[in-house]
Coordinates of C-alpha atoms in Angstrom, one line a residue:
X1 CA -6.5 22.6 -4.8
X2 CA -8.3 21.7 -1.6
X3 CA -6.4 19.7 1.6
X4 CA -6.6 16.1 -0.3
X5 CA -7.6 12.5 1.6
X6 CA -6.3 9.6 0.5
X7 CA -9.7 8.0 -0.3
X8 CA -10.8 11.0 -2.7
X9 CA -7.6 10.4 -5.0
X10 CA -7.8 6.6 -5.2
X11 CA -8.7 5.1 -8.5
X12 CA -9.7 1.7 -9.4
X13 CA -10.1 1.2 -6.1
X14 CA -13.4 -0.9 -6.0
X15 CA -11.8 -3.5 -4.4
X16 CA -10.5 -1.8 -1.2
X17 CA -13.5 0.0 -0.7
X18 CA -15.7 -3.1 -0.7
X19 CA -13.6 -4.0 2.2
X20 CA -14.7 -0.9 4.2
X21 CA -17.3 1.3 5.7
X22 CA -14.7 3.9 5.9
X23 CA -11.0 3.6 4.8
X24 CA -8.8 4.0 7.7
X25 CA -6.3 6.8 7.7
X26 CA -3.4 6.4 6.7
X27 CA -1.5 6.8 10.1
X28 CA 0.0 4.0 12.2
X29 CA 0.8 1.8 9.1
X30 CA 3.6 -0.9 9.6
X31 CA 5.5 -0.2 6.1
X32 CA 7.3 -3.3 5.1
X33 CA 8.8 -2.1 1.9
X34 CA 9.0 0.9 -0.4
X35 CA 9.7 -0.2 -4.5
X36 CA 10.9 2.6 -6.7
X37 CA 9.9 1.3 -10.2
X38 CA 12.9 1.1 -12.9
X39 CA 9.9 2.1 -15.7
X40 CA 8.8 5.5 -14.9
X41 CA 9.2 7.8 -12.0
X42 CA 7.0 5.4 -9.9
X43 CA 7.2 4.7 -6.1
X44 CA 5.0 1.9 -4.2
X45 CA 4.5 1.4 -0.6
X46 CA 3.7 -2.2 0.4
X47 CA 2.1 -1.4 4.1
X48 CA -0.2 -2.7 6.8
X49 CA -3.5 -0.8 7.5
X50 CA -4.2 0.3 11.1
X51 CA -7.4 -1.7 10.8
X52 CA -8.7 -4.5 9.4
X53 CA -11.4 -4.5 7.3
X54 CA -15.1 -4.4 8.3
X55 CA -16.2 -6.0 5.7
X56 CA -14.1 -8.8 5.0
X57 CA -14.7 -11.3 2.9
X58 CA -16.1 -14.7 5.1
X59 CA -13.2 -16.9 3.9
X60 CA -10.3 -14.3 5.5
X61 CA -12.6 -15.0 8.9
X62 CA -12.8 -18.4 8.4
X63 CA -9.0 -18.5 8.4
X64 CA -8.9 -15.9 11.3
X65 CA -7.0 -13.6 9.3
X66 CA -6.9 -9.7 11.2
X67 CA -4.1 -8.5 9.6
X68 CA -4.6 -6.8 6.1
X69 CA -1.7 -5.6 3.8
X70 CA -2.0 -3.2 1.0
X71 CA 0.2 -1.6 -2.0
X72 CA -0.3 1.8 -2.6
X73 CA 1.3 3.6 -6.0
X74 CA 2.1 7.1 -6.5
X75 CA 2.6 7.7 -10.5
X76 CA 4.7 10.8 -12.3
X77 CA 6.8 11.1 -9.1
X78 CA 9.0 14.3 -9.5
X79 CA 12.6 14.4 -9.3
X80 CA 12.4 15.6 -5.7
X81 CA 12.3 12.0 -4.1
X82 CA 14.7 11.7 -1.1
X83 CA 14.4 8.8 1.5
X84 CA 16.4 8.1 4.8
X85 CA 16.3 5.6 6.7
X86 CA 15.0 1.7 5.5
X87 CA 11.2 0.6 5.6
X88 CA 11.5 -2.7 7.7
X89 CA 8.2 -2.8 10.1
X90 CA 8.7 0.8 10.3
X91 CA 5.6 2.8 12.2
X92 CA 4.7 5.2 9.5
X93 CA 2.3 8.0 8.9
X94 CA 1.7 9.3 5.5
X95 CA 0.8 12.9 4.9
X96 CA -0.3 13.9 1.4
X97 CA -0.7 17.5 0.9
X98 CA -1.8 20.0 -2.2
X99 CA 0.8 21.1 -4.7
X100 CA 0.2 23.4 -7.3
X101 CA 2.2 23.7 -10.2
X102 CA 0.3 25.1 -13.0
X103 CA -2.6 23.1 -14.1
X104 CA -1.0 19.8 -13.1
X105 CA -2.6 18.7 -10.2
X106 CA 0.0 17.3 -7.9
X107 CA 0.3 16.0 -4.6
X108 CA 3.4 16.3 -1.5
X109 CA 3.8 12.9 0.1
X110 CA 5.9 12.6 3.2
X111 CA 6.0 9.5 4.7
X112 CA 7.5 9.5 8.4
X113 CA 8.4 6.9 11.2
X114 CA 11.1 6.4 13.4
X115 CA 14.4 6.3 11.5
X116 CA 12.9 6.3 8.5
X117 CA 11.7 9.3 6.3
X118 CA 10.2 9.2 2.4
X119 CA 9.3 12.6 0.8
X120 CA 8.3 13.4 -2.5
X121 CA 5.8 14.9 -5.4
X122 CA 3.3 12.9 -7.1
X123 CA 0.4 12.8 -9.8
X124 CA -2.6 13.4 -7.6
X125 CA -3.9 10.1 -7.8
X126 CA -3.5 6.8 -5.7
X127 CA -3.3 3.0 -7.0
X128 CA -3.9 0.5 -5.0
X129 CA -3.6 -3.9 -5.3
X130 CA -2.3 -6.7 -4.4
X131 CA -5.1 -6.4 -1.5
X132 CA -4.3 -9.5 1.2
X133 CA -5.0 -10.6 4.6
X134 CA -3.2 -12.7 7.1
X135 CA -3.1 -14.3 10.7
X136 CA -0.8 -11.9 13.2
X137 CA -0.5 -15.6 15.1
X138 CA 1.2 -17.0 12.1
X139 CA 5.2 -17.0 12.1
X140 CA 7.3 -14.0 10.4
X141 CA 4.5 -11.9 8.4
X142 CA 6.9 -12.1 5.2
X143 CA 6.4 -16.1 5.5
X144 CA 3.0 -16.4 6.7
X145 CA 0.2 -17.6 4.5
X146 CA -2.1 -15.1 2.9
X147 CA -5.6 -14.6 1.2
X148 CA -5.3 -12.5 -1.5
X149 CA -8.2 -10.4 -2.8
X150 CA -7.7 -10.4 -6.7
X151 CA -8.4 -14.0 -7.8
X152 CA -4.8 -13.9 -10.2
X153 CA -2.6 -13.2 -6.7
X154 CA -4.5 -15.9 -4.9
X155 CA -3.8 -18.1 -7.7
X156 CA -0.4 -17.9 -8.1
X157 CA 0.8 -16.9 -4.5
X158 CA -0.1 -18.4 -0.9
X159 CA 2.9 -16.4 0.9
X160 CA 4.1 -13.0 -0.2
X161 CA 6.4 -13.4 -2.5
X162 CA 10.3 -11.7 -2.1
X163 CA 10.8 -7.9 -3.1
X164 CA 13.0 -9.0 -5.9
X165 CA 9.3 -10.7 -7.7
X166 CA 9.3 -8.1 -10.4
X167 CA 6.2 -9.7 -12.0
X168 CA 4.4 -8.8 -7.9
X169 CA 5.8 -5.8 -7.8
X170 CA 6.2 -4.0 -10.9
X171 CA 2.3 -4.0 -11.4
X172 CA -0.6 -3.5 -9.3

């Protein structure tokens, strides 16, 4: 397999990539939680983007939203996970690199920051929801209001809701 990007193993991801002329890397993302799913070797990263979309929709501009938050899900994780450190508004960059095993087509993730460190194999394949905007002016981003992009989270939520939600968090 070829050096991967994270927009070329992204699926279902219509959504985000209306929001963009060209995803951002995956560098310099404020990670504010990492969710290990209790269902299947699963791990999700709830993180910031460097940069805010280009192609937001009007209502996130009428709000003056320029902070944008994403969840990102690695599936068929392998039994090699190991994390140090905790995820609060940790400075992260995430690497993904080939693995080959076989036929399976697998990725290495290593996700870094300062005291903080996330490594591990994966499907090679990328989810991504819960897509939602905010106002950097607004008090503490884990109480601020947001703008969700799928209309059921902008339905039911107006702030994000607590790690514990497993209904948020244990789907994307």
């Amino acid at each position: 397999m070829k050096a991967v990007t994270w927009p070329e193993l992204l699926i279902h991801s219509e959504q985000l990539t209306a929001l963009y002329t060209e995803l951002p890397p995956l560098e310099h993302l404020i990670l504010r939680s990492v969710h290990l799913s209790p269902y299947g070797p699963g791990v999700t990263l709830r993180a910031e983007l460097p940069r805010f979309p280009d192609l937001a929709p009007p209502a996130w501009a009428e709000a003056g939203c320029d902070r944008f938050e994403v969840q990102i899900a690695f599936m068929a994780v392998g039994e090699d996970l190991r994390m140090r450190g905790l995820p609060n508004r940790t400075v992260a960059d995430v690497e993904l690199s080939p693995f080959v095993q076989g036929e399976e087509r697998r990725i290495v993730v290593a996700v870094t920051g300062p005291g903080f460190s996330l490594g591990f194999t994966a499907h090679a394949a990328l989810k991504v929801g819960h897509l939602n905007a905010y106002r950097s002016g607004d008090q503490d981003p884990y109480t601020a209001r947001r703008w969700f992009a799928g209309r059921v989270d902008q339905h039911l939520h107006q702030v994000m809701p607590p790690t514990t939600a497993r209904a948020f968090y244990e789907r994307s």
